[in-house]
Every structure is written in structure tokens, then in C-alpha cells.
């Protein structure tokens, strides 16, 4: 299952980031997923729930930002967002274009951390 390996990678990346930041856990994670990335949000959420148990991400809220496909239209001279992925043509003038500028993203956009625990310092 494709999404399971992605979920595992997210847990790895975030855990690494938490360690570097000295934070105990993440409270929220935001992902940017392009319409063309072949990642199904429901499947990813399901996988994420499976793999994050017992990790510092166990209670983190998973936010997903869906990125629509954008192509470069030569005729209009600008980037245009497609209403769907059936037809790679400019929705304004109809010029076909395979110059994809957005929609393939699979990015970890942000991680919200719980305040780092300072109990070790207080005890000393
Ligand atoms: Zn156009």
C-alpha cells in the first residue's frame, strides 16, 4: 500500500524534527498534497492512524491541504488552475498544455510542536 510507506516516512521525518527541536511531541501536522500525486487522503489518514501509535505524533492533528493542478498557458502567458484532471488545457482559452506547474506536491508543510519539556532542568 502506497500510502502506508508515505505515512511511515511522515512519522520518521516528524520524529527526527522533534528530536532536533527538543520537543516532546507534535500537536498538528500539515501536508500539501497535489491532485496529481496519486495519494488518496482517506487512505493516507487511515495509514497514518496505524503507524503513529506509540510515537510522538500519536495525538497530532493531521491537516491536509489539497493543491489543484496548474498548467502554464502559452497563449494567456500565465499559470492557470485546472478545474479537474480530465483535460490538460487552459480553462480560459482552451489551449492544450502539458507544462504542469503545480499539483504533484507531497510536502510536509508545517509541524506544530508541543512545548518542550524542561522538567529535567528543573530537577537539577
Ligand atoms: Zn489560456
PDB file of C-alpha atoms and ligand atoms in Angstrom:
ATOM      1  CA  UNK A   1       0.000   0.000   0.000  1.00  0.00           C
ATOM      2  CA  UNK A   2       1.494   3.236  -1.289  1.00  0.00           C
ATOM      3  CA  UNK A   3       0.012   5.450   1.450  1.00  0.00           C
ATOM      4  CA  UNK A   4       1.404   3.253   4.220  1.00  0.00           C
ATOM      5  CA  UNK A   5       5.003   3.945   3.191  1.00  0.00           C
ATOM      6  CA  UNK A   6       4.218   7.656   2.925  1.00  0.00           C
ATOM      7  CA  UNK A   7       2.689   7.621   6.411  1.00  0.00           C
ATOM      8  CA  UNK A   8       5.789   5.860   7.730  1.00  0.00           C
ATOM      9  CA  UNK A   9       8.006   8.465   6.098  1.00  0.00           C
ATOM     10  CA  UNK A  10       5.969  11.284   7.661  1.00  0.00           C
ATOM     11  CA  UNK A  11       6.321   9.750  11.125  1.00  0.00           C
ATOM     12  CA  UNK A  12      10.087   9.356  10.563  1.00  0.00           C
ATOM     13  CA  UNK A  13      10.539  12.931   9.355  1.00  0.00           C
ATOM     14  CA  UNK A  14       8.457  14.485  12.114  1.00  0.00           C
ATOM     15  CA  UNK A  15      10.094  12.367  14.829  1.00  0.00           C
ATOM     16  CA  UNK A  16      13.506  13.469  13.552  1.00  0.00           C
ATOM     17  CA  UNK A  17      12.382  17.092  13.548  1.00  0.00           C
ATOM     18  CA  UNK A  18      11.039  16.812  17.109  1.00  0.00           C
ATOM     19  CA  UNK A  19      14.325  15.370  18.285  1.00  0.00           C
ATOM     20  CA  UNK A  20      16.272  18.239  16.710  1.00  0.00           C
ATOM     21  CA  UNK A  21      13.865  20.803  18.171  1.00  0.00           C
ATOM     22  CA  UNK A  22      13.917  19.155  21.580  1.00  0.00           C
ATOM     23  CA  UNK A  23      10.147  18.868  21.602  1.00  0.00           C
ATOM     24  CA  UNK A  24       8.297  16.005  23.187  1.00  0.00           C
ATOM     25  CA  UNK A  25       5.510  15.673  20.658  1.00  0.00           C
ATOM     26  CA  UNK A  26       3.710  17.209  17.708  1.00  0.00           C
ATOM     27  CA  UNK A  27       0.244  18.699  18.128  1.00  0.00           C
ATOM     28  CA  UNK A  28      -0.523  19.179  14.443  1.00  0.00           C
ATOM     29  CA  UNK A  29       0.978  18.370  11.062  1.00  0.00           C
ATOM     30  CA  UNK A  30       0.058  19.989   7.783  1.00  0.00           C
ATOM     31  CA  UNK A  31       0.604  18.234   4.464  1.00  0.00           C
ATOM     32  CA  UNK A  32       0.243  19.631   0.978  1.00  0.00           C
ATOM     33  CA  UNK A  33      -0.983  17.005  -1.430  1.00  0.00           C
ATOM     34  CA  UNK A  34      -1.268  17.679  -5.137  1.00  0.00           C
ATOM     35  CA  UNK A  35      -4.220  16.352  -7.111  1.00  0.00           C
ATOM     36  CA  UNK A  36      -1.731  14.535  -9.382  1.00  0.00           C
ATOM     37  CA  UNK A  37       0.341  12.998  -6.602  1.00  0.00           C
ATOM     38  CA  UNK A  38      -1.716   9.774  -6.618  1.00  0.00           C
ATOM     39  CA  UNK A  39      -2.115   9.962  -2.854  1.00  0.00           C
ATOM     40  CA  UNK A  40      -5.597   9.298  -1.533  1.00  0.00           C
ATOM     41  CA  UNK A  41      -6.276  11.387   1.514  1.00  0.00           C
ATOM     42  CA  UNK A  42      -8.594   8.832   3.155  1.00  0.00           C
ATOM     43  CA  UNK A  43      -6.072   6.030   2.675  1.00  0.00           C
ATOM     44  CA  UNK A  44      -3.285   8.243   3.985  1.00  0.00           C
ATOM     45  CA  UNK A  45      -5.279   9.180   7.094  1.00  0.00           C
ATOM     46  CA  UNK A  46      -6.043   5.519   7.697  1.00  0.00           C
ATOM     47  CA  UNK A  47      -2.361   4.553   7.304  1.00  0.00           C
ATOM     48  CA  UNK A  48      -1.235   7.440   9.454  1.00  0.00           C
ATOM     49  CA  UNK A  49      -3.511   6.304  12.276  1.00  0.00           C
ATOM     50  CA  UNK A  50      -1.957   2.845  12.056  1.00  0.00           C
ATOM     51  CA  UNK A  51       1.698   3.846  12.105  1.00  0.00           C
ATOM     52  CA  UNK A  52       1.664   6.732  14.551  1.00  0.00           C
ATOM     53  CA  UNK A  53       0.512   4.754  17.557  1.00  0.00           C
ATOM     54  CA  UNK A  54       3.099   4.987  20.328  1.00  0.00           C
ATOM     55  CA  UNK A  55       5.050   7.735  18.515  1.00  0.00           C
ATOM     56  CA  UNK A  56       5.335  11.440  19.438  1.00  0.00           C
ATOM     57  CA  UNK A  57       2.715  12.003  16.717  1.00  0.00           C
ATOM     58  CA  UNK A  58       0.074   9.861  18.382  1.00  0.00           C
ATOM     59  CA  UNK A  59      -2.168  12.786  19.291  1.00  0.00           C
ATOM     60  CA  UNK A  60      -1.278  15.122  16.433  1.00  0.00           C
ATOM     61  CA  UNK A  61      -3.977  16.548  14.243  1.00  0.00           C
ATOM     62  CA  UNK A  62      -3.390  15.757  10.564  1.00  0.00           C
ATOM     63  CA  UNK A  63      -4.296  18.619   8.259  1.00  0.00           C
ATOM     64  CA  UNK A  64      -4.284  18.140   4.537  1.00  0.00           C
ATOM     65  CA  UNK A  65      -4.157  20.965   2.027  1.00  0.00           C
ATOM     66  CA  UNK A  66      -5.138  19.803  -1.445  1.00  0.00           C
ATOM     67  CA  UNK A  67      -3.203  21.516  -4.217  1.00  0.00           C
ATOM     68  CA  UNK A  68      -5.065  21.754  -7.540  1.00  0.00           C
ATOM     69  CA  UNK A  69      -3.301  21.224 -10.850  1.00  0.00           C
ATOM     70  CA  UNK A  70      -1.943  24.340 -12.503  1.00  0.00           C
ATOM     71  CA  UNK A  71      -0.532  24.494 -16.011  1.00  0.00           C
ATOM     72  CA  UNK A  72       1.287  27.187 -17.924  1.00  0.00           C
ATOM     73  CA  UNK A  73      -0.810  28.583 -20.759  1.00  0.00           C
ATOM     74  CA  UNK A  74       1.394  29.883 -23.557  1.00  0.00           C
ATOM     75  CA  UNK A  75      -1.488  31.784 -25.162  1.00  0.00           C
ATOM     76  CA  UNK A  76      -2.533  33.582 -21.972  1.00  0.00           C
ATOM     77  CA  UNK A  77       1.068  33.923 -20.791  1.00  0.00           C
ATOM     78  CA  UNK A  78       0.221  32.859 -17.271  1.00  0.00           C
ATOM     79  CA  UNK A  79      -0.304  29.942 -14.950  1.00  0.00           C
ATOM     80  CA  UNK A  80      -3.883  28.681 -14.865  1.00  0.00           C
ATOM     81  CA  UNK A  81      -5.531  26.346 -12.367  1.00  0.00           C
ATOM     82  CA  UNK A  82      -7.422  23.419 -13.883  1.00  0.00           C
ATOM     83  CA  UNK A  83     -10.903  22.597 -12.609  1.00  0.00           C
ATOM     84  CA  UNK A  84     -10.148  18.869 -12.946  1.00  0.00           C
ATOM     85  CA  UNK A  85      -7.563  16.451 -14.301  1.00  0.00           C
ATOM     86  CA  UNK A  86      -9.555  15.157 -17.288  1.00  0.00           C
ATOM     87  CA  UNK A  87      -8.256  17.730 -19.723  1.00  0.00           C
ATOM     88  CA  UNK A  88      -4.882  19.467 -19.749  1.00  0.00           C
ATOM     89  CA  UNK A  89      -5.975  22.622 -21.493  1.00  0.00           C
ATOM     90  CA  UNK A  90      -6.386  26.220 -20.415  1.00  0.00           C
ATOM     91  CA  UNK A  91      -9.867  26.716 -18.930  1.00  0.00           C
ATOM     92  CA  UNK A  92      -9.903  30.284 -20.275  1.00  0.00           C
ATOM     93  CA  UNK A  93      -8.803  29.897 -23.900  1.00  0.00           C
ATOM     94  CA  UNK A  94      -8.748  26.132 -24.463  1.00  0.00           C
ATOM     95  CA  UNK A  95      -5.073  25.920 -25.497  1.00  0.00           C
ATOM     96  CA  UNK A  96      -3.693  22.482 -24.570  1.00  0.00           C
ATOM     97  CA  UNK A  97      -0.635  22.408 -22.328  1.00  0.00           C
ATOM     98  CA  UNK A  98       1.426  19.694 -20.708  1.00  0.00           C
ATOM     99  CA  UNK A  99       3.533  22.187 -18.782  1.00  0.00           C
ATOM    100  CA  UNK A 100       2.462  21.292 -15.261  1.00  0.00           C
ATOM    101  CA  UNK A 101       3.367  23.881 -12.661  1.00  0.00           C
ATOM    102  CA  UNK A 102       1.522  22.571  -9.597  1.00  0.00           C
ATOM    103  CA  UNK A 103      -0.406  19.521  -8.481  1.00  0.00           C
ATOM    104  CA  UNK A 104       2.349  16.952  -7.918  1.00  0.00           C
ATOM    105  CA  UNK A 105       3.174  18.080  -4.392  1.00  0.00           C
ATOM    106  CA  UNK A 106       3.579  15.768  -1.492  1.00  0.00           C
ATOM    107  CA  UNK A 107       5.063  18.099   1.059  1.00  0.00           C
ATOM    108  CA  UNK A 108       5.248  18.305   4.787  1.00  0.00           C
ATOM    109  CA  UNK A 109       4.299  21.945   5.088  1.00  0.00           C
ATOM    110  CA  UNK A 110       4.387  22.518   8.832  1.00  0.00           C
ATOM    111  CA  UNK A 111       4.687  20.829  12.182  1.00  0.00           C
ATOM    112  CA  UNK A 112       3.261  22.303  15.350  1.00  0.00           C
ATOM    113  CA  UNK A 113       5.190  21.286  18.407  1.00  0.00           C
ATOM    114  CA  UNK A 114       4.100  20.923  21.950  1.00  0.00           C
ATOM    115  CA  UNK A 115       6.290  22.980  24.270  1.00  0.00           C
ATOM    116  CA  UNK A 116       9.475  21.133  25.070  1.00  0.00           C
ATOM    117  CA  UNK A 117       9.594  19.561  28.482  1.00  0.00           C
ATOM    118  CA  UNK A 118      12.008  21.305  30.825  1.00  0.00           C
ATOM    119  CA  UNK A 119      11.425  19.011  33.766  1.00  0.00           C
ATOM    120  CA  UNK A 120      14.985  17.665  33.509  1.00  0.00           C
ATOM    121  CA  UNK A 121      16.435  21.134  34.021  1.00  0.00           C
ATOM    122  CA  UNK A 122      14.119  21.952  36.934  1.00  0.00           C
ATOM    123  CA  UNK A 123      15.108  18.796  38.776  1.00  0.00           C
ATOM    124  CA  UNK A 124      18.819  19.532  38.608  1.00  0.00           C
TER     125      UNK A 124
HETATM  126 ZN1  LIG B   1      -5.078  30.261 -21.948  1.00  0.00          ZN
END
